[in-house]
JSON list of C-alpha atoms in Angstrom, two decimals:
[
{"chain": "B", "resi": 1, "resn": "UNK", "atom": "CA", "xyz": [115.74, 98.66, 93.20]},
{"chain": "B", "resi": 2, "resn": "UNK", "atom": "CA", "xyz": [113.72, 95.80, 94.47]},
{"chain": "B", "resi": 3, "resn": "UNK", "atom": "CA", "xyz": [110.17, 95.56, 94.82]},
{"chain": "B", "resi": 4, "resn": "UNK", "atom": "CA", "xyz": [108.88, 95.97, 98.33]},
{"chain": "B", "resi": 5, "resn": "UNK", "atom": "CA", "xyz": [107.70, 92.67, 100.30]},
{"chain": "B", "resi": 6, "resn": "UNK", "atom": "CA", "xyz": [104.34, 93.91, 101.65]},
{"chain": "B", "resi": 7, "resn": "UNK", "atom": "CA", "xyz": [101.95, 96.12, 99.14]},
{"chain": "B", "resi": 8, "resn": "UNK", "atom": "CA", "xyz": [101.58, 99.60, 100.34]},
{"chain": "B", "resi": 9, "resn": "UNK", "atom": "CA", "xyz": [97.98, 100.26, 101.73]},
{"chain": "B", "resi": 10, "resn": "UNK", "atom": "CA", "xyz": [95.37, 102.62, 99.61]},
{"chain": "B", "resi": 11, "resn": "UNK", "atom": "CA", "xyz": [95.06, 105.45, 100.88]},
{"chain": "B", "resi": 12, "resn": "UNK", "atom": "CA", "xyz": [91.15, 105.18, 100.09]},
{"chain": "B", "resi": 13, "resn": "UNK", "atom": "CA", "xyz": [90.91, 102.22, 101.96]},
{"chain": "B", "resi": 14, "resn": "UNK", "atom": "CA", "xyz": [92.50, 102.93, 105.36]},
{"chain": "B", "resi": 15, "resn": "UNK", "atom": "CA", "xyz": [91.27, 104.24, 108.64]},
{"chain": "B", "resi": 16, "resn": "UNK", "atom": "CA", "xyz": [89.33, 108.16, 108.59]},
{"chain": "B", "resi": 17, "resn": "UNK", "atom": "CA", "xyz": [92.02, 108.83, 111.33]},
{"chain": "B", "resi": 18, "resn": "UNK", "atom": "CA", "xyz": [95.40, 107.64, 109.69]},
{"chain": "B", "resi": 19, "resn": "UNK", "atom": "CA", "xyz": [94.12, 108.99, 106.20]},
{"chain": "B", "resi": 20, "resn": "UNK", "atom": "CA", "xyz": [93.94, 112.45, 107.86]},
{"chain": "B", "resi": 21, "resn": "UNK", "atom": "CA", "xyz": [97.88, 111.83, 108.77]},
{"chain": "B", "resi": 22, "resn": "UNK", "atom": "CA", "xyz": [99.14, 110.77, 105.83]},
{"chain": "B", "resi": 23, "resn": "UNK", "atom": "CA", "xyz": [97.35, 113.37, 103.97]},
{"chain": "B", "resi": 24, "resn": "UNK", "atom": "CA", "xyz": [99.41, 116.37, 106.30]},
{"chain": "B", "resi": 25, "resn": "UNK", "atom": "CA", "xyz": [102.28, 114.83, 105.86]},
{"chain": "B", "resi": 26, "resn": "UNK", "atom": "CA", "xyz": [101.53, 115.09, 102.27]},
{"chain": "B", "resi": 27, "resn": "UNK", "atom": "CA", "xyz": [100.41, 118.63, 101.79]},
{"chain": "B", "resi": 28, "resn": "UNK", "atom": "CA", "xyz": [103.67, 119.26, 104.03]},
{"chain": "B", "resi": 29, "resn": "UNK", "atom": "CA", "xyz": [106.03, 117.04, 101.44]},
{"chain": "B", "resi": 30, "resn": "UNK", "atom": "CA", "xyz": [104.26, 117.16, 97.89]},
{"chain": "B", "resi": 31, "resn": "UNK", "atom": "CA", "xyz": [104.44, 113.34, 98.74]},
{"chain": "B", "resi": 32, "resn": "UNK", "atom": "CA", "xyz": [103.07, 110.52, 100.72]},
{"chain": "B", "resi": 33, "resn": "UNK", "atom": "CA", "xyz": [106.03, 108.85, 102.23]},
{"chain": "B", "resi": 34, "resn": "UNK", "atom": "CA", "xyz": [106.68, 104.94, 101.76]},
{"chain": "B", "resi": 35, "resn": "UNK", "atom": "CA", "xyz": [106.66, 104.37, 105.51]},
{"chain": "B", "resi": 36, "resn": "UNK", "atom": "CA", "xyz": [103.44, 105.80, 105.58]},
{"chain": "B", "resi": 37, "resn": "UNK", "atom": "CA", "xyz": [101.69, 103.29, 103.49]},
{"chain": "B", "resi": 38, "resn": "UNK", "atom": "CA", "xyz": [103.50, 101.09, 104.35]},
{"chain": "B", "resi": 39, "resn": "UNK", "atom": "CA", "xyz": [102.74, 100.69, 107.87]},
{"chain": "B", "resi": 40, "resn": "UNK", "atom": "CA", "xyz": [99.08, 101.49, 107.38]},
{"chain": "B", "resi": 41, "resn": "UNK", "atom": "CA", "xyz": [98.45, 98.07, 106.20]},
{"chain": "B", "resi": 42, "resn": "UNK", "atom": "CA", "xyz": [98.72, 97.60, 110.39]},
{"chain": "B", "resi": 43, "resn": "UNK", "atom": "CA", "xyz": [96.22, 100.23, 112.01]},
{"chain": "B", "resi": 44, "resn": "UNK", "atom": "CA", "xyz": [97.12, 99.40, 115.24]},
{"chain": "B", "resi": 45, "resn": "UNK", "atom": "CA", "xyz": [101.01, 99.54, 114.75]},
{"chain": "B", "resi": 46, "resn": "UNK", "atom": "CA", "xyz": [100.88, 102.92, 112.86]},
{"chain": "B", "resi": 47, "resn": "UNK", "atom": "CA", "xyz": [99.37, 104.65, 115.50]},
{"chain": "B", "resi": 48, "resn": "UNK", "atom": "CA", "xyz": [101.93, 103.64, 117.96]},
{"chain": "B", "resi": 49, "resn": "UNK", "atom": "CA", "xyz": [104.79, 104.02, 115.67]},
{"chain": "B", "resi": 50, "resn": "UNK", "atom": "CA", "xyz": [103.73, 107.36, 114.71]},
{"chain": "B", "resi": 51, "resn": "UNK", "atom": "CA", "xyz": [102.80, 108.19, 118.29]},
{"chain": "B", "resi": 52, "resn": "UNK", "atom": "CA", "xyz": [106.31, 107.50, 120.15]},
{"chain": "B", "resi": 53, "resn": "UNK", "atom": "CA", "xyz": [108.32, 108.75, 116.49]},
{"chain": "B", "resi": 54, "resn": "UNK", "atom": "CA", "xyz": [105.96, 112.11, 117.44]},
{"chain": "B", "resi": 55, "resn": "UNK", "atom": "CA", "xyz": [107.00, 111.84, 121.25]},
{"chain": "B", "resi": 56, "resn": "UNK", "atom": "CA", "xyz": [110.63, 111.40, 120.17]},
{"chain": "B", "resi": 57, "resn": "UNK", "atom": "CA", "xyz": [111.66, 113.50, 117.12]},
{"chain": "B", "resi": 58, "resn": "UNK", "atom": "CA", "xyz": [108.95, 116.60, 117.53]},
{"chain": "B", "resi": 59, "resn": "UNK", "atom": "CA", "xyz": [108.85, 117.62, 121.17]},
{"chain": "B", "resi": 60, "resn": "UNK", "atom": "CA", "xyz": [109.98, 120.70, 122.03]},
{"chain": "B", "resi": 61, "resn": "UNK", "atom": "CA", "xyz": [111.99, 120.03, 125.33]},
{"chain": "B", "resi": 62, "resn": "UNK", "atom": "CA", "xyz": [115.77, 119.46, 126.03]},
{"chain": "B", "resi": 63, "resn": "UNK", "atom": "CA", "xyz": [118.74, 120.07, 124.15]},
{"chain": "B", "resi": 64, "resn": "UNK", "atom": "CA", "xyz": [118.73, 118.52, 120.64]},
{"chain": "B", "resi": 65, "resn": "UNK", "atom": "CA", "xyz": [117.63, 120.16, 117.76]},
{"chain": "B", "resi": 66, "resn": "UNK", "atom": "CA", "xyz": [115.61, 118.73, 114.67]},
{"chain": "B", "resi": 67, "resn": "UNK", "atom": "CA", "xyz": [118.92, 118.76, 113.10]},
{"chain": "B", "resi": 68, "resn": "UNK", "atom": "CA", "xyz": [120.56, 116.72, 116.15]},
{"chain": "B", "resi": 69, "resn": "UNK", "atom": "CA", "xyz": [117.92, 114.39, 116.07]},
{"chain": "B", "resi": 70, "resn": "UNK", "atom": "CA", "xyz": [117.69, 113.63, 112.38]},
{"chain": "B", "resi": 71, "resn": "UNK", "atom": "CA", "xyz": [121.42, 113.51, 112.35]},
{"chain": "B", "resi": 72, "resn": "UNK", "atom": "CA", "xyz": [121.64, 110.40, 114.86]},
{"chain": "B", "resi": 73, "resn": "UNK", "atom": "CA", "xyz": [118.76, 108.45, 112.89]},
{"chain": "B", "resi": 74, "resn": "UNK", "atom": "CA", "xyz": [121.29, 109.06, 109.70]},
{"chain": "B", "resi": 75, "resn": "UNK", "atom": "CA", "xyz": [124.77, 107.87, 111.71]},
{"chain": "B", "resi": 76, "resn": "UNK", "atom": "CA", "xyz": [122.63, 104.71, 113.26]},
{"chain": "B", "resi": 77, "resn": "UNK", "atom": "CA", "xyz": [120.82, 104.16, 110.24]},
{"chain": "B", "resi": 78, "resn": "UNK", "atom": "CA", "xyz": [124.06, 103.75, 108.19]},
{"chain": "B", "resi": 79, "resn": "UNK", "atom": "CA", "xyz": [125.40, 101.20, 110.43]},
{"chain": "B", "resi": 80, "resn": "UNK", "atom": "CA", "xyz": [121.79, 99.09, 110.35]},
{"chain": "B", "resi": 81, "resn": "UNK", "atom": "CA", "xyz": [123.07, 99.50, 106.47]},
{"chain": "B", "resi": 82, "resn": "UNK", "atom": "CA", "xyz": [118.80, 101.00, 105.80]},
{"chain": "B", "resi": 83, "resn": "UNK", "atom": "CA", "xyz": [118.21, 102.26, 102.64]},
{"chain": "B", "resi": 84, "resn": "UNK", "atom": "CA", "xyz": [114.95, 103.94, 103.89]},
{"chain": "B", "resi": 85, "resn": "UNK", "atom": "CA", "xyz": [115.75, 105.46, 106.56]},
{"chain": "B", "resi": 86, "resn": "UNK", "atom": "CA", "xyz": [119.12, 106.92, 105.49]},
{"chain": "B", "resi": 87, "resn": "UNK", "atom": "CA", "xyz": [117.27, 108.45, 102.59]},
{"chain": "B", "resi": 88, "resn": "UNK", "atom": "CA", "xyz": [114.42, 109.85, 104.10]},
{"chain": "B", "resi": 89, "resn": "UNK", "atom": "CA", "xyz": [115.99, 110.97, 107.23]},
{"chain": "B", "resi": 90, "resn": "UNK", "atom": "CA", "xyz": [119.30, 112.39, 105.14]},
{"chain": "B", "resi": 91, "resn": "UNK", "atom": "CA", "xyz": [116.76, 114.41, 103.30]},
{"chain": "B", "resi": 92, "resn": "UNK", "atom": "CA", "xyz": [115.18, 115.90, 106.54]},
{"chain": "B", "resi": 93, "resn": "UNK", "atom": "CA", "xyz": [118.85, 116.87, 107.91]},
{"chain": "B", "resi": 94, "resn": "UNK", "atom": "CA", "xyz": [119.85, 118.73, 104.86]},
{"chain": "B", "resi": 95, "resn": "UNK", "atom": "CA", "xyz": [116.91, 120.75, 105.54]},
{"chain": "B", "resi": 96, "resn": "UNK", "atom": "CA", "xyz": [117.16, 121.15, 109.24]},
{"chain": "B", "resi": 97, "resn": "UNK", "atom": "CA", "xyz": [120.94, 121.49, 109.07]},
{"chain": "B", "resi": 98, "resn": "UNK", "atom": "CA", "xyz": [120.75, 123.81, 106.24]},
{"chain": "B", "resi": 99, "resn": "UNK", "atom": "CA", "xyz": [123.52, 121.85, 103.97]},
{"chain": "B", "resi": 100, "resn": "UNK", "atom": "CA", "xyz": [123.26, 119.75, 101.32]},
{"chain": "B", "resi": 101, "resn": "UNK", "atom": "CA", "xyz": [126.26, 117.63, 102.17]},
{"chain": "B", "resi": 102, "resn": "UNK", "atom": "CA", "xyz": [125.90, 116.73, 105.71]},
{"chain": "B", "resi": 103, "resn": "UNK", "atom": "CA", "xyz": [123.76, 113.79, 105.60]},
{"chain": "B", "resi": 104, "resn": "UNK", "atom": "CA", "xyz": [126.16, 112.09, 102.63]},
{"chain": "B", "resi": 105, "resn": "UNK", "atom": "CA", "xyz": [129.43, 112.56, 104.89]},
{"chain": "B", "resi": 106, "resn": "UNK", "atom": "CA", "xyz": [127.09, 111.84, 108.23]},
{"chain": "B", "resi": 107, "resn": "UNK", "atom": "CA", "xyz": [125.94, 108.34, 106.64]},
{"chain": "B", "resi": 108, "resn": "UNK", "atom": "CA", "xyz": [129.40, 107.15, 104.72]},
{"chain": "B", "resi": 109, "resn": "UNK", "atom": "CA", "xyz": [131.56, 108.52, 108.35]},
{"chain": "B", "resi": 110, "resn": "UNK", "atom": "CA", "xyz": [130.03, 111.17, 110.49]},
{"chain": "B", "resi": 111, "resn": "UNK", "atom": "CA", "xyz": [133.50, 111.07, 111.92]},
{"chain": "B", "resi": 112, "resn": "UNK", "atom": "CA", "xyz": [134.56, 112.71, 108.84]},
{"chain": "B", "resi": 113, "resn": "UNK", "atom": "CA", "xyz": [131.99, 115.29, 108.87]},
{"chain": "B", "resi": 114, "resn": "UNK", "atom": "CA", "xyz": [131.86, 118.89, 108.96]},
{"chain": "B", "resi": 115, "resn": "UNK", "atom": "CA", "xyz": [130.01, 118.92, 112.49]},
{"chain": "B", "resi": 116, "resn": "UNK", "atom": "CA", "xyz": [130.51, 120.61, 115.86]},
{"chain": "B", "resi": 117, "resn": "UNK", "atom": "CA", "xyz": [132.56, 118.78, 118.61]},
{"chain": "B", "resi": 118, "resn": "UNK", "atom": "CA", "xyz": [128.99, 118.72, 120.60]},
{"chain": "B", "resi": 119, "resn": "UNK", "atom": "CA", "xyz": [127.19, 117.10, 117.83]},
{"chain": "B", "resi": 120, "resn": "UNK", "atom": "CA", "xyz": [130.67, 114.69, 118.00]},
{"chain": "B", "resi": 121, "resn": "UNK", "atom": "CA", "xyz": [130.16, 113.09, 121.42]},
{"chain": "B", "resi": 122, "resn": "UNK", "atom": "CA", "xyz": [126.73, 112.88, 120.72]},
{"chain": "B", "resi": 123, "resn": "UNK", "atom": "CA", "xyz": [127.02, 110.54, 117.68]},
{"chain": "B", "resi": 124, "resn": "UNK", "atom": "CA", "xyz": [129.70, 108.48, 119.57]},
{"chain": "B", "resi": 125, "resn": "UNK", "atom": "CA", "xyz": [127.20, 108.00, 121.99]},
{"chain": "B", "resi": 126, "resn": "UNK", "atom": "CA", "xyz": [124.35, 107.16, 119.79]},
{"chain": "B", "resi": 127, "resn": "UNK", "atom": "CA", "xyz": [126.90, 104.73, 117.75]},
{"chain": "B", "resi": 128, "resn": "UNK", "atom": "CA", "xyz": [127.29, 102.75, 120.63]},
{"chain": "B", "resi": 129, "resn": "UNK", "atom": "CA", "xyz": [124.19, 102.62, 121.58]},
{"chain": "B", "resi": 130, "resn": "UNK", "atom": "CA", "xyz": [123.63, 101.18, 118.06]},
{"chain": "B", "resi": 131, "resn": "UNK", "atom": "CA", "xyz": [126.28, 98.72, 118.02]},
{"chain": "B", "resi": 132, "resn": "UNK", "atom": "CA", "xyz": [127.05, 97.69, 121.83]},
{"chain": "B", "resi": 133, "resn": "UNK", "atom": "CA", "xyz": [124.54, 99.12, 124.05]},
{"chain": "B", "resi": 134, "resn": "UNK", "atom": "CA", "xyz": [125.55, 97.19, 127.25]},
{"chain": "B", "resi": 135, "resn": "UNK", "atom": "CA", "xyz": [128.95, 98.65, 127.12]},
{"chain": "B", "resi": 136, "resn": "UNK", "atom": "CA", "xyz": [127.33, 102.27, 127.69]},
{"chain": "B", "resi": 137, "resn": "UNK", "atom": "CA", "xyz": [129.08, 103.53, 131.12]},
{"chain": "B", "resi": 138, "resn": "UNK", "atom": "CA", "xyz": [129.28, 106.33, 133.07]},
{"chain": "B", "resi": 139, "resn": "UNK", "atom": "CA", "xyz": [132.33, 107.61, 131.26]},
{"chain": "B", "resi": 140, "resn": "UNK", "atom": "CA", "xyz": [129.86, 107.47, 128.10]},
{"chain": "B", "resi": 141, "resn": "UNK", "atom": "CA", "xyz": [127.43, 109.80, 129.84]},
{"chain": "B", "resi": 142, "resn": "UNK", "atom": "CA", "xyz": [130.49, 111.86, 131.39]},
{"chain": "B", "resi": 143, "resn": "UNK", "atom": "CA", "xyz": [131.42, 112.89, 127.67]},
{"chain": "B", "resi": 144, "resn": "UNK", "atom": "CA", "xyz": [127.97, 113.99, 126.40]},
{"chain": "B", "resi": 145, "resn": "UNK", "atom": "CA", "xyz": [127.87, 115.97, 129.97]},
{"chain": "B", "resi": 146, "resn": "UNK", "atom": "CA", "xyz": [131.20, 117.96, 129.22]},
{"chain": "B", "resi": 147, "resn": "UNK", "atom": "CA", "xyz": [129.44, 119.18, 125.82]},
{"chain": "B", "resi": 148, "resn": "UNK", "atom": "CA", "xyz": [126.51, 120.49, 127.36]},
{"chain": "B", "resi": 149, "resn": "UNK", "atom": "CA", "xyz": [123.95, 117.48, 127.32]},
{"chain": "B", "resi": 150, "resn": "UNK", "atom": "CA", "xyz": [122.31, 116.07, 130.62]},
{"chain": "B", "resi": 151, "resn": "UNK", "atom": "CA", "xyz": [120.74, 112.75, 131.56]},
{"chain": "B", "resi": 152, "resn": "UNK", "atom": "CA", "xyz": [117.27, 113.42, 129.17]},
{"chain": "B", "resi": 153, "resn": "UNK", "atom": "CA", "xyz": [119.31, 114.05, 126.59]},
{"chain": "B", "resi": 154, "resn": "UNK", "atom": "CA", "xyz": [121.61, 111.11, 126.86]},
{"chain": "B", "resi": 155, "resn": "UNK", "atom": "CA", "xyz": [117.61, 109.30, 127.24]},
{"chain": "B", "resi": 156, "resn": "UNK", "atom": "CA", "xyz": [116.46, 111.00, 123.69]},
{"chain": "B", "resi": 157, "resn": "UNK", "atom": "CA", "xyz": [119.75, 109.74, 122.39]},
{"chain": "B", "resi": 158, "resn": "UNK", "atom": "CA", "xyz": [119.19, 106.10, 122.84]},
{"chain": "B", "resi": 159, "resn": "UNK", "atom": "CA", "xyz": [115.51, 106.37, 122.63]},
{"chain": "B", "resi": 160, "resn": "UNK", "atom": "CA", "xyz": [116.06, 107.71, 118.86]},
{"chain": "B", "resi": 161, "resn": "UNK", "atom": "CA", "xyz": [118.41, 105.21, 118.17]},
{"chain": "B", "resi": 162, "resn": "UNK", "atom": "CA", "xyz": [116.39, 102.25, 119.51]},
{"chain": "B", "resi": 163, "resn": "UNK", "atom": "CA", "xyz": [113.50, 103.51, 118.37]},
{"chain": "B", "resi": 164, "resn": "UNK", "atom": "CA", "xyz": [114.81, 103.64, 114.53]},
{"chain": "B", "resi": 165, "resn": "UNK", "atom": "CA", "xyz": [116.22, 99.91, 115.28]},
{"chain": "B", "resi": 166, "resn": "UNK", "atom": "CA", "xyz": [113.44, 99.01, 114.89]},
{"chain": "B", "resi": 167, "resn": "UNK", "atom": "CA", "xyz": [112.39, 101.46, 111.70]},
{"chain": "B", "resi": 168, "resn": "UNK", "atom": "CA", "xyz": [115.49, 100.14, 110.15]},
{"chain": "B", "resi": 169, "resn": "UNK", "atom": "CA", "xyz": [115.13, 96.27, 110.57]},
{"chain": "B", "resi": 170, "resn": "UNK", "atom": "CA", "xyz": [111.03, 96.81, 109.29]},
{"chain": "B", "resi": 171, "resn": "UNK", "atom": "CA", "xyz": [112.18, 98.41, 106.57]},
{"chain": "B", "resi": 172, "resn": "UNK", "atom": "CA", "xyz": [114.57, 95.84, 105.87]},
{"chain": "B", "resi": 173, "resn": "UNK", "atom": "CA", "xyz": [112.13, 93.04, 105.93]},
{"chain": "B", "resi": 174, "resn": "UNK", "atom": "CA", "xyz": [109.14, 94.92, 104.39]},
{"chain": "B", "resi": 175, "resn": "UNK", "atom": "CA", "xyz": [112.14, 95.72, 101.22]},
{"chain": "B", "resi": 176, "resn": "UNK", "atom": "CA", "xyz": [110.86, 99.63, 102.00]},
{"chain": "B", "resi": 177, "resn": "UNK", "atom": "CA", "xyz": [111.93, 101.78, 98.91]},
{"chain": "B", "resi": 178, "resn": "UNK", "atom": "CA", "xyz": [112.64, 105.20, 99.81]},
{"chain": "B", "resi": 179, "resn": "UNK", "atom": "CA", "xyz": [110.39, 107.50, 97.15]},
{"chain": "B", "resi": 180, "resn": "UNK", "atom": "CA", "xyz": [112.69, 109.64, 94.36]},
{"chain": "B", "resi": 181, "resn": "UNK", "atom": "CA", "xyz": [111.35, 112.85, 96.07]},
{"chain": "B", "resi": 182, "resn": "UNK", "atom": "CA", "xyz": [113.91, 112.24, 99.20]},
{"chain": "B", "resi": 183, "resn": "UNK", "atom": "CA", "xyz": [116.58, 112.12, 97.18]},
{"chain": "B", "resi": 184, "resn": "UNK", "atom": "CA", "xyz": [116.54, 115.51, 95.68]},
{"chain": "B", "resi": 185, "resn": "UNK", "atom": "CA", "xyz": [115.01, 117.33, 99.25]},
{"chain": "B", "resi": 186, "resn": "UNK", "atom": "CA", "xyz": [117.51, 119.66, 100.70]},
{"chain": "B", "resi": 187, "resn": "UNK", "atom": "CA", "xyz": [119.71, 119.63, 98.16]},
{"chain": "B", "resi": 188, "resn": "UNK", "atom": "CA", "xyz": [117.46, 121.35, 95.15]},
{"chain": "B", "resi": 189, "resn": "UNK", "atom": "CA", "xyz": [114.82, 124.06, 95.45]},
{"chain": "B", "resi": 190, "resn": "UNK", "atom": "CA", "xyz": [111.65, 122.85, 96.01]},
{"chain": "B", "resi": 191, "resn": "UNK", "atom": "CA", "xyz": [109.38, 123.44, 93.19]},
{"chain": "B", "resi": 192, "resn": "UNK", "atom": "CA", "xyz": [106.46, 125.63, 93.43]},
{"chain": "B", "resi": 193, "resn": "UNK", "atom": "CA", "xyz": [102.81, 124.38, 92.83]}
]
C-alpha cells in the first residue's frame, strides 16, 4: 500500500481537546484510527468533521440502526471506490450487524447481499444519492415510505451519504491507509488485554 500524502499528526502535539477524543476512541478500539490523525493536522476541520459524523451516525432518533447507517457508508463508499472508508466502516457493520460477511458482499454488490428488503430500498436510495442525486423524486421517497422509513429518514440517508462524499474523496487525496486492526474487527475475537 502507498504511503499517505499528508503525515499523520502526534498525538503529543495536538490540541488538549482533540487528544482527549482520539484517546476514547482508542481505549474503545485498542487503536487510534488513521482518520483520526489524520485530520488532526487541521484543528478546526476535526472538530466539525467529528461534530456533524457525531450528529449523523450516533444519535439516537429515527429509524436506522448503527447497522443501517454503517451499511450505507459501505454501499456509497464502494462506489467512491475508498479504501478507508470501506475498511473501517465494513469493520463497524460486521459488528453492528453481527456477521462477518455482510460488509464484503455489501461493498463488492449489496444487491447481492444477504439483507432485508427494508435495508434494500434504503441502499437504492442512498446509491442514487451517491451517483445521481438530482434524479431523486418523489417515487424515490415513495419506496423508502412503503418499507417503513419517513421523510428524516430519507434526510439521514443522504446526509450519510454526502457527508462520507466528502470522507471518501479526503481520503482519496490525503492516500488515507486504513490501519491492519480494521481488517480483522468483526470477523475474529477481539483479544483480551
Amino acid at each position: 500500500m502507498r504511503d499517505m500524502r499528508y503525515p499523520l499528526a502526534d498525538i503529543d502535539n495536538v490540541d488538549d481537546d482533540i487528544r482527549t477524543q482520539i484517546l476514547e476512541v482508542a481505549e474503545k478500539s485498542g487503536f487510534v484510527p488513521n482518520v483520526f490523525l489524520a485530520l488532526a493536522r487541521r484543528p478546526d476541520e476535526f472538530r466539525a468533521f467529528f461534530a456533524y459524523y457525531d450528529a449523523l451516525m450516533e444519535k439516537e432518533t429515527g429509524n436506522l440502526t448503527k447497522a443501517d447507517r454503517e451499511m450505507i457508508v459501505v454501499a456509497t463508499s464502494a462506489i467512491n471506490h475508498c479504501l478507508y472508508c470501506v475498511v473501517a466502516h465494513g469493520a463497524m457493520l460486521r459488528i453492528f450487524a453481527k456477521d462477518a460477511l455482510i460488509a464484503d458482499v455489501v461493498a463488492t454488490n449489496y444487491r447481492q447481499a444477504d439483507i432485508s428488503p427494508r435495508q434494500m430500498a434504503m441502499l437504492d436510495f442512498a446509491v442514487k444519492v451517491c451517483e445521481e442525486p438530482w434524479a431523486v423524486n418523489d417515487a424515490d421517497h415513495q419506496a423508502l415510505a412503503e418499507h417503513g422509513f419517513d421523510d428524516e429518514d430519507a434526510w439521514d440517508i443522504a446526509a450519510i451519504t454526502g457527508f462520507f462524499g466528502l470522507s471518501n474523496r479526503m481520503a482519496h487525496i490525503s492516500g488515507m491507509v486504513p490501519n491492519p486492526e480494521f481488517y480483522t474487527l468483526g470477523r475474529l475475537p477481539r483479544e483480551k488485554k
